[in-house]
mmCIF file of C-alpha atoms and ligand atoms in Angstrom:
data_model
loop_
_atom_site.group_PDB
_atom_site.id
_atom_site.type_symbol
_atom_site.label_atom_id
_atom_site.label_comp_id
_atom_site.label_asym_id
_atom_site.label_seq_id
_atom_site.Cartn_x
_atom_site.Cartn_y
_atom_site.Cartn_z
ATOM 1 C CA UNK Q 29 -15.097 11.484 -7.704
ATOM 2 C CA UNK Q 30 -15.683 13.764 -4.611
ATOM 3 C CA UNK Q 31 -14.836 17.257 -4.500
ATOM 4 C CA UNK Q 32 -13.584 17.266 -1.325
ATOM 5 C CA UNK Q 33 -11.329 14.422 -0.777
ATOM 6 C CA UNK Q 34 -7.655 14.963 -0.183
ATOM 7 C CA UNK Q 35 -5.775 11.566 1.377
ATOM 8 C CA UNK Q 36 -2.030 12.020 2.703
ATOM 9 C CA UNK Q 37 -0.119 8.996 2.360
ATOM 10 C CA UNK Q 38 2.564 9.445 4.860
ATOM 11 C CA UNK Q 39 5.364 7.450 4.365
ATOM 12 C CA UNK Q 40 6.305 7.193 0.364
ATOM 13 C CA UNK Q 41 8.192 3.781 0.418
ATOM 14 C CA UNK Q 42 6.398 1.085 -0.860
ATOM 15 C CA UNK Q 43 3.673 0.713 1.217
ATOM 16 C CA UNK Q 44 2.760 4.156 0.260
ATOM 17 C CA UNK Q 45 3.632 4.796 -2.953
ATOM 18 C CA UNK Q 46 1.465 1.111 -3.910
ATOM 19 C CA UNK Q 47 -1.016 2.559 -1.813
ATOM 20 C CA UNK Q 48 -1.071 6.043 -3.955
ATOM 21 C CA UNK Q 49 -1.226 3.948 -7.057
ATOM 22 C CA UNK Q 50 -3.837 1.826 -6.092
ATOM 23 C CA UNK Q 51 -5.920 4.721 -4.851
ATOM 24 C CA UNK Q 52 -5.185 6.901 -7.755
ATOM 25 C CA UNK Q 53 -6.612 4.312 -10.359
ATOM 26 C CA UNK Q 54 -10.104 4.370 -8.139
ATOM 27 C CA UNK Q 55 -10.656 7.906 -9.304
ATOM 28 C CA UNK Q 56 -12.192 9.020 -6.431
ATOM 29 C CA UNK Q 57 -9.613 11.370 -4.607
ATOM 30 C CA UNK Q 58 -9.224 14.522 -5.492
ATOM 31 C CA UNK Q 59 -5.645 14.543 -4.412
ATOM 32 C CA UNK Q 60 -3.460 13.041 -3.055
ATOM 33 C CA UNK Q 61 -0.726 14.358 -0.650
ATOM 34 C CA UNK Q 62 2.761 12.688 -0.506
ATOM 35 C CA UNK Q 63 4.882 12.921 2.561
ATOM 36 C CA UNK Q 64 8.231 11.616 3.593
ATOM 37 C CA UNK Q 65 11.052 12.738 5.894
ATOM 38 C CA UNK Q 66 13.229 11.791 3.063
ATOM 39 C CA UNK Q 67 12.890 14.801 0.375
ATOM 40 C CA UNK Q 68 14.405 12.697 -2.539
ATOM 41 C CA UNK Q 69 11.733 10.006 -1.721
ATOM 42 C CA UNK Q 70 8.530 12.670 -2.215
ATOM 43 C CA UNK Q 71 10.192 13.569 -5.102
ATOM 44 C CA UNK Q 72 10.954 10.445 -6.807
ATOM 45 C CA UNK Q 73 7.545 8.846 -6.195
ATOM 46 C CA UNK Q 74 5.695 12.100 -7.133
ATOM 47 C CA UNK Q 75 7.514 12.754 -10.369
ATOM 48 C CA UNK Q 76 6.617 8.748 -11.262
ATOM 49 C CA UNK Q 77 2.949 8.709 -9.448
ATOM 50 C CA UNK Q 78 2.297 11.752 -11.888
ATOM 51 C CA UNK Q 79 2.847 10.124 -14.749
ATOM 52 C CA UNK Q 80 0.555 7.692 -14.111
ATOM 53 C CA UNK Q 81 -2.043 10.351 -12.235
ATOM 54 C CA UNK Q 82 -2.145 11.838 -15.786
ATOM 55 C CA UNK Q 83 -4.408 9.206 -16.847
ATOM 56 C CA UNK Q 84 -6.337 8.726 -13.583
ATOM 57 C CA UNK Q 85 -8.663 11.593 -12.228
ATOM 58 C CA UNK Q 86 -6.599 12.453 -9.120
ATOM 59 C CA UNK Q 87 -3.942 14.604 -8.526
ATOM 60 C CA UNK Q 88 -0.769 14.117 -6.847
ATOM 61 C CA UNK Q 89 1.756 16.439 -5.063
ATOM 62 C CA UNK Q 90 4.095 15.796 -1.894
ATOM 63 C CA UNK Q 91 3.236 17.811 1.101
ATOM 64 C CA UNK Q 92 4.541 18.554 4.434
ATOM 65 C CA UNK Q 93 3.546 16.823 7.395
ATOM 66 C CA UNK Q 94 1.543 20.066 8.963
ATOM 67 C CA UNK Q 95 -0.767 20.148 5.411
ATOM 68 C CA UNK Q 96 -1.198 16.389 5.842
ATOM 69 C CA UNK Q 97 -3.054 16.672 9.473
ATOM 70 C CA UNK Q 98 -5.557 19.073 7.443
ATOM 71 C CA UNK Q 99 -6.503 16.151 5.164
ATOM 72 C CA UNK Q 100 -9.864 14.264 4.869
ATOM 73 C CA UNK Q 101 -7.663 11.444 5.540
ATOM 74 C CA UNK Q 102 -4.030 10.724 7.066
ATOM 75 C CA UNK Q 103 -2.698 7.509 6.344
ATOM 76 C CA UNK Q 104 0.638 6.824 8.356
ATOM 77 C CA UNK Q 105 2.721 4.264 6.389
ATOM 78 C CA UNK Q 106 6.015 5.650 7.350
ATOM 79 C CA UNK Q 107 8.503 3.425 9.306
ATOM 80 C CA UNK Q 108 10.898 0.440 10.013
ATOM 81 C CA UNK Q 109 10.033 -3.065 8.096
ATOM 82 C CA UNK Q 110 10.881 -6.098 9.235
ATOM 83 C CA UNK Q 111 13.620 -8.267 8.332
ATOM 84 C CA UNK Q 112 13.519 -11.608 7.719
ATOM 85 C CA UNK Q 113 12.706 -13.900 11.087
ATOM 86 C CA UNK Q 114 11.917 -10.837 12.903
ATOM 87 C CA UNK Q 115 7.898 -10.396 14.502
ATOM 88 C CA UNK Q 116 5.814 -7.025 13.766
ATOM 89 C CA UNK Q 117 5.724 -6.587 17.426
ATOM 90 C CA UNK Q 118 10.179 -5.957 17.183
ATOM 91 C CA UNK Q 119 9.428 -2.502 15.201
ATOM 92 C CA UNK Q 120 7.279 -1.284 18.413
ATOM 93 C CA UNK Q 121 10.378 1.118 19.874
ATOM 94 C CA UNK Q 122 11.782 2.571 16.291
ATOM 95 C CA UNK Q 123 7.817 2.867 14.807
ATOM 96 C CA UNK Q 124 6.616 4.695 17.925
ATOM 97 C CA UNK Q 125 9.489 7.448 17.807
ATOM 98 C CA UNK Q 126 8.509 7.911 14.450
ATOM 99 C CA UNK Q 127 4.441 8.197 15.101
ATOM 100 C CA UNK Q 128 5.175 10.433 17.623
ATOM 101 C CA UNK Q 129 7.278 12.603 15.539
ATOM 102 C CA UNK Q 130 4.508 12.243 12.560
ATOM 103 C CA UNK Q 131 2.049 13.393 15.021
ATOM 104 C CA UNK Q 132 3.262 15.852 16.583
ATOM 105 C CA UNK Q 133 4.076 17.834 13.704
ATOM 106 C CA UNK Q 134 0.609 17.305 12.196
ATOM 107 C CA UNK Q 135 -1.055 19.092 15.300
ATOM 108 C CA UNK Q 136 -3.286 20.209 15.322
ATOM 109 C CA UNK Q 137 -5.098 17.711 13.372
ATOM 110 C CA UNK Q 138 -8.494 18.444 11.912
ATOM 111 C CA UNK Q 139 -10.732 17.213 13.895
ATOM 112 C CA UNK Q 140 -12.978 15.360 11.162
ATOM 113 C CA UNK Q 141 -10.040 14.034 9.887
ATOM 114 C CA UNK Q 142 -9.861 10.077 9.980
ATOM 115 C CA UNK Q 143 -6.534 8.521 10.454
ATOM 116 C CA UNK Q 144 -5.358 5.179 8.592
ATOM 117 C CA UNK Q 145 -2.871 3.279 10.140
ATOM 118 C CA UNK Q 146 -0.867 0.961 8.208
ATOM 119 C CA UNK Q 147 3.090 0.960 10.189
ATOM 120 C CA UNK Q 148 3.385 -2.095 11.507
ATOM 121 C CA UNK Q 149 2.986 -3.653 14.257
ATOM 122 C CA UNK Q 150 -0.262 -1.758 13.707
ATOM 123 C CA UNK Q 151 -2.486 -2.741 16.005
ATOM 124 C CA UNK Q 152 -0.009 -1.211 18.427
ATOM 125 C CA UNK Q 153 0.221 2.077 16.545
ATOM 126 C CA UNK Q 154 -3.250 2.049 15.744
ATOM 127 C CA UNK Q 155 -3.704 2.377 19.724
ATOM 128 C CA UNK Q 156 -0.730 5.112 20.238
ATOM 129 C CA UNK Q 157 -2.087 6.533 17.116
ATOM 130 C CA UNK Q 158 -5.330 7.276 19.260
ATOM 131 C CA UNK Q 159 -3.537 8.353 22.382
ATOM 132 C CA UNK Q 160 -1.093 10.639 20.804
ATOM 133 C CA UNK Q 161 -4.348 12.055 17.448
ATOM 134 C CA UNK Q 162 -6.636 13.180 20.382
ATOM 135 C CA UNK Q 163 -9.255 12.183 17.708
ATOM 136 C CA UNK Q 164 -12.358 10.448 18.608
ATOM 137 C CA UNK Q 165 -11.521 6.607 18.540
ATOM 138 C CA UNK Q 166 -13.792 5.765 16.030
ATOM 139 C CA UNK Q 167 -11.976 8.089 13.834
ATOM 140 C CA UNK Q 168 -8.349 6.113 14.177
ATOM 141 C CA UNK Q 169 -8.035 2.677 12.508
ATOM 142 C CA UNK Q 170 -5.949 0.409 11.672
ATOM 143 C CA UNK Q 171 -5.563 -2.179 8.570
ATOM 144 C CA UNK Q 172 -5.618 -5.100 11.309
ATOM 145 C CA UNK Q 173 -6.446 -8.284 9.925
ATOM 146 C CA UNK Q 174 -7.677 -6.674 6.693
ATOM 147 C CA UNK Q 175 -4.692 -8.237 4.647
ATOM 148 C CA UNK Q 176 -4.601 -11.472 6.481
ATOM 149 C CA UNK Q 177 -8.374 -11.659 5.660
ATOM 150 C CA UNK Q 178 -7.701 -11.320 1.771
ATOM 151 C CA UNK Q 179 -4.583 -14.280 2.361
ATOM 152 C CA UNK Q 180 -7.534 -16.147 3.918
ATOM 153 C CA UNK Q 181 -9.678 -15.577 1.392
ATOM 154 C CA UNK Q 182 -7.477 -17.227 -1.611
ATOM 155 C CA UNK Q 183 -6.463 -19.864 0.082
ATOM 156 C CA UNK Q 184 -9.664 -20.635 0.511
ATOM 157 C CA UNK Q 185 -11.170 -19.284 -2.693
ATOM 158 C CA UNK Q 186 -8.608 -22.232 -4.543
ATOM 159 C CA UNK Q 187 -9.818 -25.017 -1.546
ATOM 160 C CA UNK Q 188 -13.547 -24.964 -2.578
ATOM 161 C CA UNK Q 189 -13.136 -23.614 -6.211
ATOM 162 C CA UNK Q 190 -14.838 -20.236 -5.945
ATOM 163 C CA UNK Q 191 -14.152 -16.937 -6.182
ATOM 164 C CA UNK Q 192 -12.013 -15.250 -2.938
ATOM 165 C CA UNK Q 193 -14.917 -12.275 -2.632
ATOM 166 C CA UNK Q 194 -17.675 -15.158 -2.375
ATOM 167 C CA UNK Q 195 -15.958 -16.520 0.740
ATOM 168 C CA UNK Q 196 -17.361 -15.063 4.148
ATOM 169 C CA UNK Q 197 -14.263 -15.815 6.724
ATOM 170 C CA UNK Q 198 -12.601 -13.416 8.866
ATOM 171 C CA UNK Q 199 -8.899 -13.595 10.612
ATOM 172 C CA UNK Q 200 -9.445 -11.675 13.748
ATOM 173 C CA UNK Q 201 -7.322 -10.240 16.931
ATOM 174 C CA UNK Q 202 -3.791 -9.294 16.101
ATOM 175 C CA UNK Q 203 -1.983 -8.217 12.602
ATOM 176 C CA UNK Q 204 0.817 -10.411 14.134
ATOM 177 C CA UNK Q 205 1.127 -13.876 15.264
ATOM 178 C CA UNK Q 206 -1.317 -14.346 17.897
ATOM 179 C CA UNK Q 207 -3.965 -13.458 14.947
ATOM 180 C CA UNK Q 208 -6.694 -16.262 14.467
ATOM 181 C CA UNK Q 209 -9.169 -17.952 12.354
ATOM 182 C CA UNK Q 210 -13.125 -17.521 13.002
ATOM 183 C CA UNK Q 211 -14.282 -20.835 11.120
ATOM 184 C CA UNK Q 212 -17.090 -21.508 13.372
ATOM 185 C CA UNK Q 213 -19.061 -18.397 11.498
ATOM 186 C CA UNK Q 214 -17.054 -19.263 7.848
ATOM 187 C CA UNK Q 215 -19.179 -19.710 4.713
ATOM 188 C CA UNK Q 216 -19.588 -19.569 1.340
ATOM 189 C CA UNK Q 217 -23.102 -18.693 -0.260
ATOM 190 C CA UNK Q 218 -24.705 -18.372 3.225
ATOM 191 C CA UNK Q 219 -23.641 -22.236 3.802
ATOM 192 C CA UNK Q 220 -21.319 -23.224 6.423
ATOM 193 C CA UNK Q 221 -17.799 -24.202 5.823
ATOM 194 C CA UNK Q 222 -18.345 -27.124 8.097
ATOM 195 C CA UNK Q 223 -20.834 -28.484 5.759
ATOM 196 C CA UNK Q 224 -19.001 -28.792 2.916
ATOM 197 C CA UNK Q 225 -17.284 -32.376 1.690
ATOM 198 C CA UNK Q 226 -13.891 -30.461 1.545
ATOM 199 C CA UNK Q 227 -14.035 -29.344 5.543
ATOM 200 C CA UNK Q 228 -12.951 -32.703 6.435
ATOM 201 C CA UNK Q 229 -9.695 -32.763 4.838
ATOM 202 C CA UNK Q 230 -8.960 -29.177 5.137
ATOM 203 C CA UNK Q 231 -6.032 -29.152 7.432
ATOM 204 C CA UNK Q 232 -7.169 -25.383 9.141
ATOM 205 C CA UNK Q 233 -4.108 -24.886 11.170
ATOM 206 C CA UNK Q 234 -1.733 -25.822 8.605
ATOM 207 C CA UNK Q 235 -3.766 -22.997 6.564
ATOM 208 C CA UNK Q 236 -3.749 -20.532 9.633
ATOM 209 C CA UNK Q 237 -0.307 -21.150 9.339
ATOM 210 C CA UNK Q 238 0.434 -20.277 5.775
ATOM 211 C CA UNK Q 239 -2.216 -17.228 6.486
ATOM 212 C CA UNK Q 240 -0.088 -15.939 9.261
ATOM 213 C CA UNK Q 241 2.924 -16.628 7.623
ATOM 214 C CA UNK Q 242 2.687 -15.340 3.863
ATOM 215 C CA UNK Q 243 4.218 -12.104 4.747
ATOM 216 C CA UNK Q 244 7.365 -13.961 6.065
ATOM 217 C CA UNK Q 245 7.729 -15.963 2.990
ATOM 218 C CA UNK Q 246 7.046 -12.689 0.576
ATOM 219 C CA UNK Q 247 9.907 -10.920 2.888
ATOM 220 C CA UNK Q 248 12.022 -13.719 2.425
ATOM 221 C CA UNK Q 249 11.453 -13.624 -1.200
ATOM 222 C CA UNK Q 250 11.503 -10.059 -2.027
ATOM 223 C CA UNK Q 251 12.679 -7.848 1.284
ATOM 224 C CA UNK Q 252 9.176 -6.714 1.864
ATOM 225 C CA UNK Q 253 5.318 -6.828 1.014
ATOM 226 C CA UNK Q 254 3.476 -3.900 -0.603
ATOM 227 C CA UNK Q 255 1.078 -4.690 -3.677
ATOM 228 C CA UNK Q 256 -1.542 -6.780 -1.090
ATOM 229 C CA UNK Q 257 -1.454 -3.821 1.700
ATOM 230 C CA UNK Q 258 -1.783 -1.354 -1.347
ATOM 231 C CA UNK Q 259 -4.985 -2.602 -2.339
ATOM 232 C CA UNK Q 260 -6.594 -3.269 0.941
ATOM 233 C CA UNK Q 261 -5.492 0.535 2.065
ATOM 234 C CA UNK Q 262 -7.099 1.701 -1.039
ATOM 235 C CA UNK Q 263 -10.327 0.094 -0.230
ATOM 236 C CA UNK Q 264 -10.425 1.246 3.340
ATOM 237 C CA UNK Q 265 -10.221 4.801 2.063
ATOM 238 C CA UNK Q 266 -12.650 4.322 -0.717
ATOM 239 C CA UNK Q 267 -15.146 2.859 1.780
ATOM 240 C CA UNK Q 268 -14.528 5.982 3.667
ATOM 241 C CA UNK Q 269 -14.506 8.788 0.976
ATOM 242 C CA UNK Q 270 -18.118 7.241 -0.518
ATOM 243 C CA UNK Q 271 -19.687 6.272 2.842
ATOM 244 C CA UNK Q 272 -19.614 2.537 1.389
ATOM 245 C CA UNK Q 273 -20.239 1.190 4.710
ATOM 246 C CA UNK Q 274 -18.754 -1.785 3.833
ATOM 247 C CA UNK Q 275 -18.313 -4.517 6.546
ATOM 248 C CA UNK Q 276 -13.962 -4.872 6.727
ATOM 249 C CA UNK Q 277 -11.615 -6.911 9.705
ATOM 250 C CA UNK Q 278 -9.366 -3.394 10.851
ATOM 251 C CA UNK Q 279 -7.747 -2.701 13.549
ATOM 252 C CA UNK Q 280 -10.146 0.048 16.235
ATOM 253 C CA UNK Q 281 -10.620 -0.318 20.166
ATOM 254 C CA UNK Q 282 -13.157 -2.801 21.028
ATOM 255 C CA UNK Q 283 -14.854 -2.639 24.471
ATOM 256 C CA UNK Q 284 -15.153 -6.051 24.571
ATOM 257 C CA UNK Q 285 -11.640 -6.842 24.541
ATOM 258 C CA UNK Q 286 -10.425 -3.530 26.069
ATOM 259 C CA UNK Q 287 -7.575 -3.326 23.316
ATOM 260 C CA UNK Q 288 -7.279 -2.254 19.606
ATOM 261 C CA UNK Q 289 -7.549 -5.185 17.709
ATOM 262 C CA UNK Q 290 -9.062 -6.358 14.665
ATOM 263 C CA UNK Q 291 -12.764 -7.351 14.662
ATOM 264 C CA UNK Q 292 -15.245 -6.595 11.342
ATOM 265 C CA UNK Q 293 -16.452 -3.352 11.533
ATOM 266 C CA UNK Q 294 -18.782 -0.525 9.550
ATOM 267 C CA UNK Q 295 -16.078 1.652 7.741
ATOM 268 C CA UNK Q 296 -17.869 5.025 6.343
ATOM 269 C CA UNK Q 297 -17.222 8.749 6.564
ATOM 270 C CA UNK Q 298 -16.505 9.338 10.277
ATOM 271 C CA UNK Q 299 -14.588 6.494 10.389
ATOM 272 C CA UNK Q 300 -15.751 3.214 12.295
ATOM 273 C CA UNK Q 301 -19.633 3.200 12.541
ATOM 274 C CA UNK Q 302 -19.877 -0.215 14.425
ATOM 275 C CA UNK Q 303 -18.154 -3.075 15.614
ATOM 276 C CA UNK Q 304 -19.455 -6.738 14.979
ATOM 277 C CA UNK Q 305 -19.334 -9.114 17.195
ATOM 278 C CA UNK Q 306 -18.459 -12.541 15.239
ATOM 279 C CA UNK Q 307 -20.440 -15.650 16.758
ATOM 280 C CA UNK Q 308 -17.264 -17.418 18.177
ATOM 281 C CA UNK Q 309 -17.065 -21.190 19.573
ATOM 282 C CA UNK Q 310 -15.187 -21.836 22.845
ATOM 283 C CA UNK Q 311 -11.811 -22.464 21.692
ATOM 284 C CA UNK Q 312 -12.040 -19.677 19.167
ATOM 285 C CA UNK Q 313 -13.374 -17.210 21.941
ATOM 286 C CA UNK Q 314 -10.060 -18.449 24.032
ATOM 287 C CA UNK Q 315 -7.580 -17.767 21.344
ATOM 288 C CA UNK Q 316 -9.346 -14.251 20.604
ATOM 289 C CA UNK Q 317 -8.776 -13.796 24.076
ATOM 290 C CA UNK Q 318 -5.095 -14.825 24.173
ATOM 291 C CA UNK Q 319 -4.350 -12.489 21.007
ATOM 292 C CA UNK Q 320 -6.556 -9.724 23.036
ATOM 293 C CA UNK Q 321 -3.841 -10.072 26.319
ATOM 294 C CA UNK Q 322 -0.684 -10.531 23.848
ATOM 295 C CA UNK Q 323 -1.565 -7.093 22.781
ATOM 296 C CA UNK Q 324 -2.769 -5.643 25.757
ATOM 297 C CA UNK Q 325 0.760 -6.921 27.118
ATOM 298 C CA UNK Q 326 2.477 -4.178 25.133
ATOM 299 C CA UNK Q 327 -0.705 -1.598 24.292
ATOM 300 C CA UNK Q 328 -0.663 -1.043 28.255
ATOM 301 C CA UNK Q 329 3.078 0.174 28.028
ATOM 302 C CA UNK Q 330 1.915 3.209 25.579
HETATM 303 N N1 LIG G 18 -0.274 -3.379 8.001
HETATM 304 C C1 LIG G 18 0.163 -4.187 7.043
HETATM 305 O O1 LIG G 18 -0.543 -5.130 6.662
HETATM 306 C C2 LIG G 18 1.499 -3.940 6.436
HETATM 307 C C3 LIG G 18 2.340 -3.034 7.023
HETATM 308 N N2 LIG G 18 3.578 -2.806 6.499
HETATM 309 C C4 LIG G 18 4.407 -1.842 7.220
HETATM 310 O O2 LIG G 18 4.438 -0.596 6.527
HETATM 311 C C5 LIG G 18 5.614 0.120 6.925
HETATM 312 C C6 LIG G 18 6.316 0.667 5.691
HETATM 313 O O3 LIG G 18 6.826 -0.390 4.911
HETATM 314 P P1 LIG G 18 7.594 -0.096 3.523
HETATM 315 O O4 LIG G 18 6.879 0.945 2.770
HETATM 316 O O5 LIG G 18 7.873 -1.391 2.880
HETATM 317 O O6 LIG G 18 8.954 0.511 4.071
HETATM 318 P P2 LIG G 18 9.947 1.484 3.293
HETATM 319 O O7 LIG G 18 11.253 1.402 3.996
HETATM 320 O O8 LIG G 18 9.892 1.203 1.835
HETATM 321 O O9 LIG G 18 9.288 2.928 3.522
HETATM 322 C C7 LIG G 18 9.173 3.514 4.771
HETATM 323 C C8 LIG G 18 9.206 5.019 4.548
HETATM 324 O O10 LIG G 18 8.930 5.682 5.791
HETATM 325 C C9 LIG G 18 9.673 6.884 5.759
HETATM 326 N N3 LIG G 18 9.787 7.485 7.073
HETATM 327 C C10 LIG G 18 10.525 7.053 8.128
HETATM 328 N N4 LIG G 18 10.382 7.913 9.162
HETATM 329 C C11 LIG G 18 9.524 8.876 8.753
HETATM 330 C C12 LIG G 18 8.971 10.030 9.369
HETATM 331 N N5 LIG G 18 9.288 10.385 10.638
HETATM 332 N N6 LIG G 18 8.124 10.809 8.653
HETATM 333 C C13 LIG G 18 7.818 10.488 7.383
HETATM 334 N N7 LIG G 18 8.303 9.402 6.750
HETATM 335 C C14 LIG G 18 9.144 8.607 7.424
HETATM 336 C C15 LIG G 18 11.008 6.470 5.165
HETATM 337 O O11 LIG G 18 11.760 7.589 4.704
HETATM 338 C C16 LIG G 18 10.564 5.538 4.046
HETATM 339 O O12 LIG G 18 10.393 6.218 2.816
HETATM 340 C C17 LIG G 18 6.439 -0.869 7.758
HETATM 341 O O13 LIG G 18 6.226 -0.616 9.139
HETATM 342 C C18 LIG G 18 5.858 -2.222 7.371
HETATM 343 O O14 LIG G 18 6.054 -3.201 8.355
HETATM 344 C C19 LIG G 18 4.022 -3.422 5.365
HETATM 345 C C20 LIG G 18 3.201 -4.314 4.720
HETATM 346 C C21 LIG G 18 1.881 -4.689 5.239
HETATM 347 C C1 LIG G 19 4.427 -6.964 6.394
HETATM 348 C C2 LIG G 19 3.080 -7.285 6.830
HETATM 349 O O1 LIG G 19 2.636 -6.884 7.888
HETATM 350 C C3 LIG G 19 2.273 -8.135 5.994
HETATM 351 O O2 LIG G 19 2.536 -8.277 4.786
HETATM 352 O O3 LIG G 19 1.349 -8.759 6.524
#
């Protein structure tokens, strides 16, 4: 636990109230602030998180959206979802109005503070979110590819029989459907992917396909996805809160690209230490490429 660690979750639907549970159970908040612009909705999800929060060590209270800019860290989760059929990228015009409201009435924000995004289409936001914050860029990220990542990791993790966390593969560029595989740099215990007997018959776009598509089916299924973005939000913070400097796929500007996409990067206390830059072959580099203009396409309208 660290004394100082106070995380507003803004936006208490789903995404943010899995998020809050998630988090709570790592014990390493302090508190946690919920904020909504539906009052019902803070007071629902508090009166339920706190009943679990009585047997974590982390507090939990809804908040306004001025007390949530003082945070350690401001995790925007408010917003449109999409329907069925529909891309991330279709929530750009209703998700931006409601960024813009978020941020405005969080000014001024501290200026250690580091911002979360997790709205979709969030490599988008992630890049408003910067814009509109004022706060240093590596301060603002985004949960990018984080989620696809984990996706990629099961799928994988059941293809070669071995645990999902002892596969070393990264989905990179867009939280949307220009997003793409690294397999070139993929292994498992420090040993290629391409070296294994199972590479052969692995059909990889067919799995890049149920990657990028998993949220589609879970919509289609269920109206929405929350649990999986829960969990990987709750590790981005916990990386920050404790320094882990953990090595995560989010969403942050990259010079290379000149866009906010996703790449791996150093997550610790001020945010996003460094930037890797993945070893990528030729038609990888092209698709990162592609997925870097598809955003810039749109980022360059904000
Ligand atoms: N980055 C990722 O990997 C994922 C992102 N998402 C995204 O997260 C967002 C939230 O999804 P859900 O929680 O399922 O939706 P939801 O509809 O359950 O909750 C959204 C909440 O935002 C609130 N809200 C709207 N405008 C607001 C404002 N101006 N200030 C404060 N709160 C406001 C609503 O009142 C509602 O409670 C969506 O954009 C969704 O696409 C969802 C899953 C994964
Ligand atoms: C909804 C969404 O962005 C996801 O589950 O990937």
């Amino acid at each position: 636990m660290v004394a100082h660690s106070r995380v507003a979750i803004v936006g208490a639907g789903a995404v943010g109230a899995s998020l809050a549970y998630a988090l709570m159970f790592k014990n390493i908040c302090s508190e946690i602030l919920i904020v909504d612009i539906n009052p019902d909705i803070v007071r629902a999800q508090v009166l339920d998180l706190a009943d679990a929060a009585c047997i974590s060590h982390t507090s939990i209270r809804g908040a306004t959206t001025e007390e949530a800019g003082q945070a350690d860290i401001i995790v925007i989760s408010a917003g449109a979802k999409q329907k069925e059929g529909e891309p991330r990228t279709k929530l750009i015009e209703r998700n931006y109005r409601v960024l813009k409201n978020i941020i405005g009435g969080m000014q001024p924000i501290r200026p250690d503070a580091v911002m979360l995004m997790v709205a979709n289409p969030v490599d988008i936001l992630t890049h408003i979110a910067r814009k509109l914050s004022g706060l240093p860029a590596n301060q603002v990220m985004g949960s990018g590819t984080y989620l696809d990542t984990t996706r990629l990791r099961v799928h994988l993790g059941e293809v070669f029989d071995v645990n999902p966390q002892s596969v070393n593969a990264f989905v990179l560029g867009e939280h949307g459907d220009s997003q793409m595989v690294a397999w070139d740099s993929a292994t498992i215990g420090g040993q290629p992917l391409s070296s294994f007997p199972e590479w052969e018959s692995m059909d990889r776009r067919a799995i890049e396909r149920a990657v990028s598509g998993k949220a589609m089916e879970i919509i289609r299924l269920k109206g929405a996805t929350f649990y999986g973005i829960g969990a990987c939000a709750a590790d981005l913070v916990h990386t920050i809160v404790l320094n882990k400097k953990f090595v995560h796929p989010v969403s942050v500007f990259v010079e290379k690209y000149g866009v906010t996409l996703s790449m791996p990067a150093k997550i610790g206390w001020e945010g996003v230490q460094r930037v890797y830059d993945v070893p990528l072959g030729k038609e990888e580099e092209e698709r990162l490429v592609e997925s870097a203009e598809a955003l810039r396409a749109i980022q360059e309208l904000y």
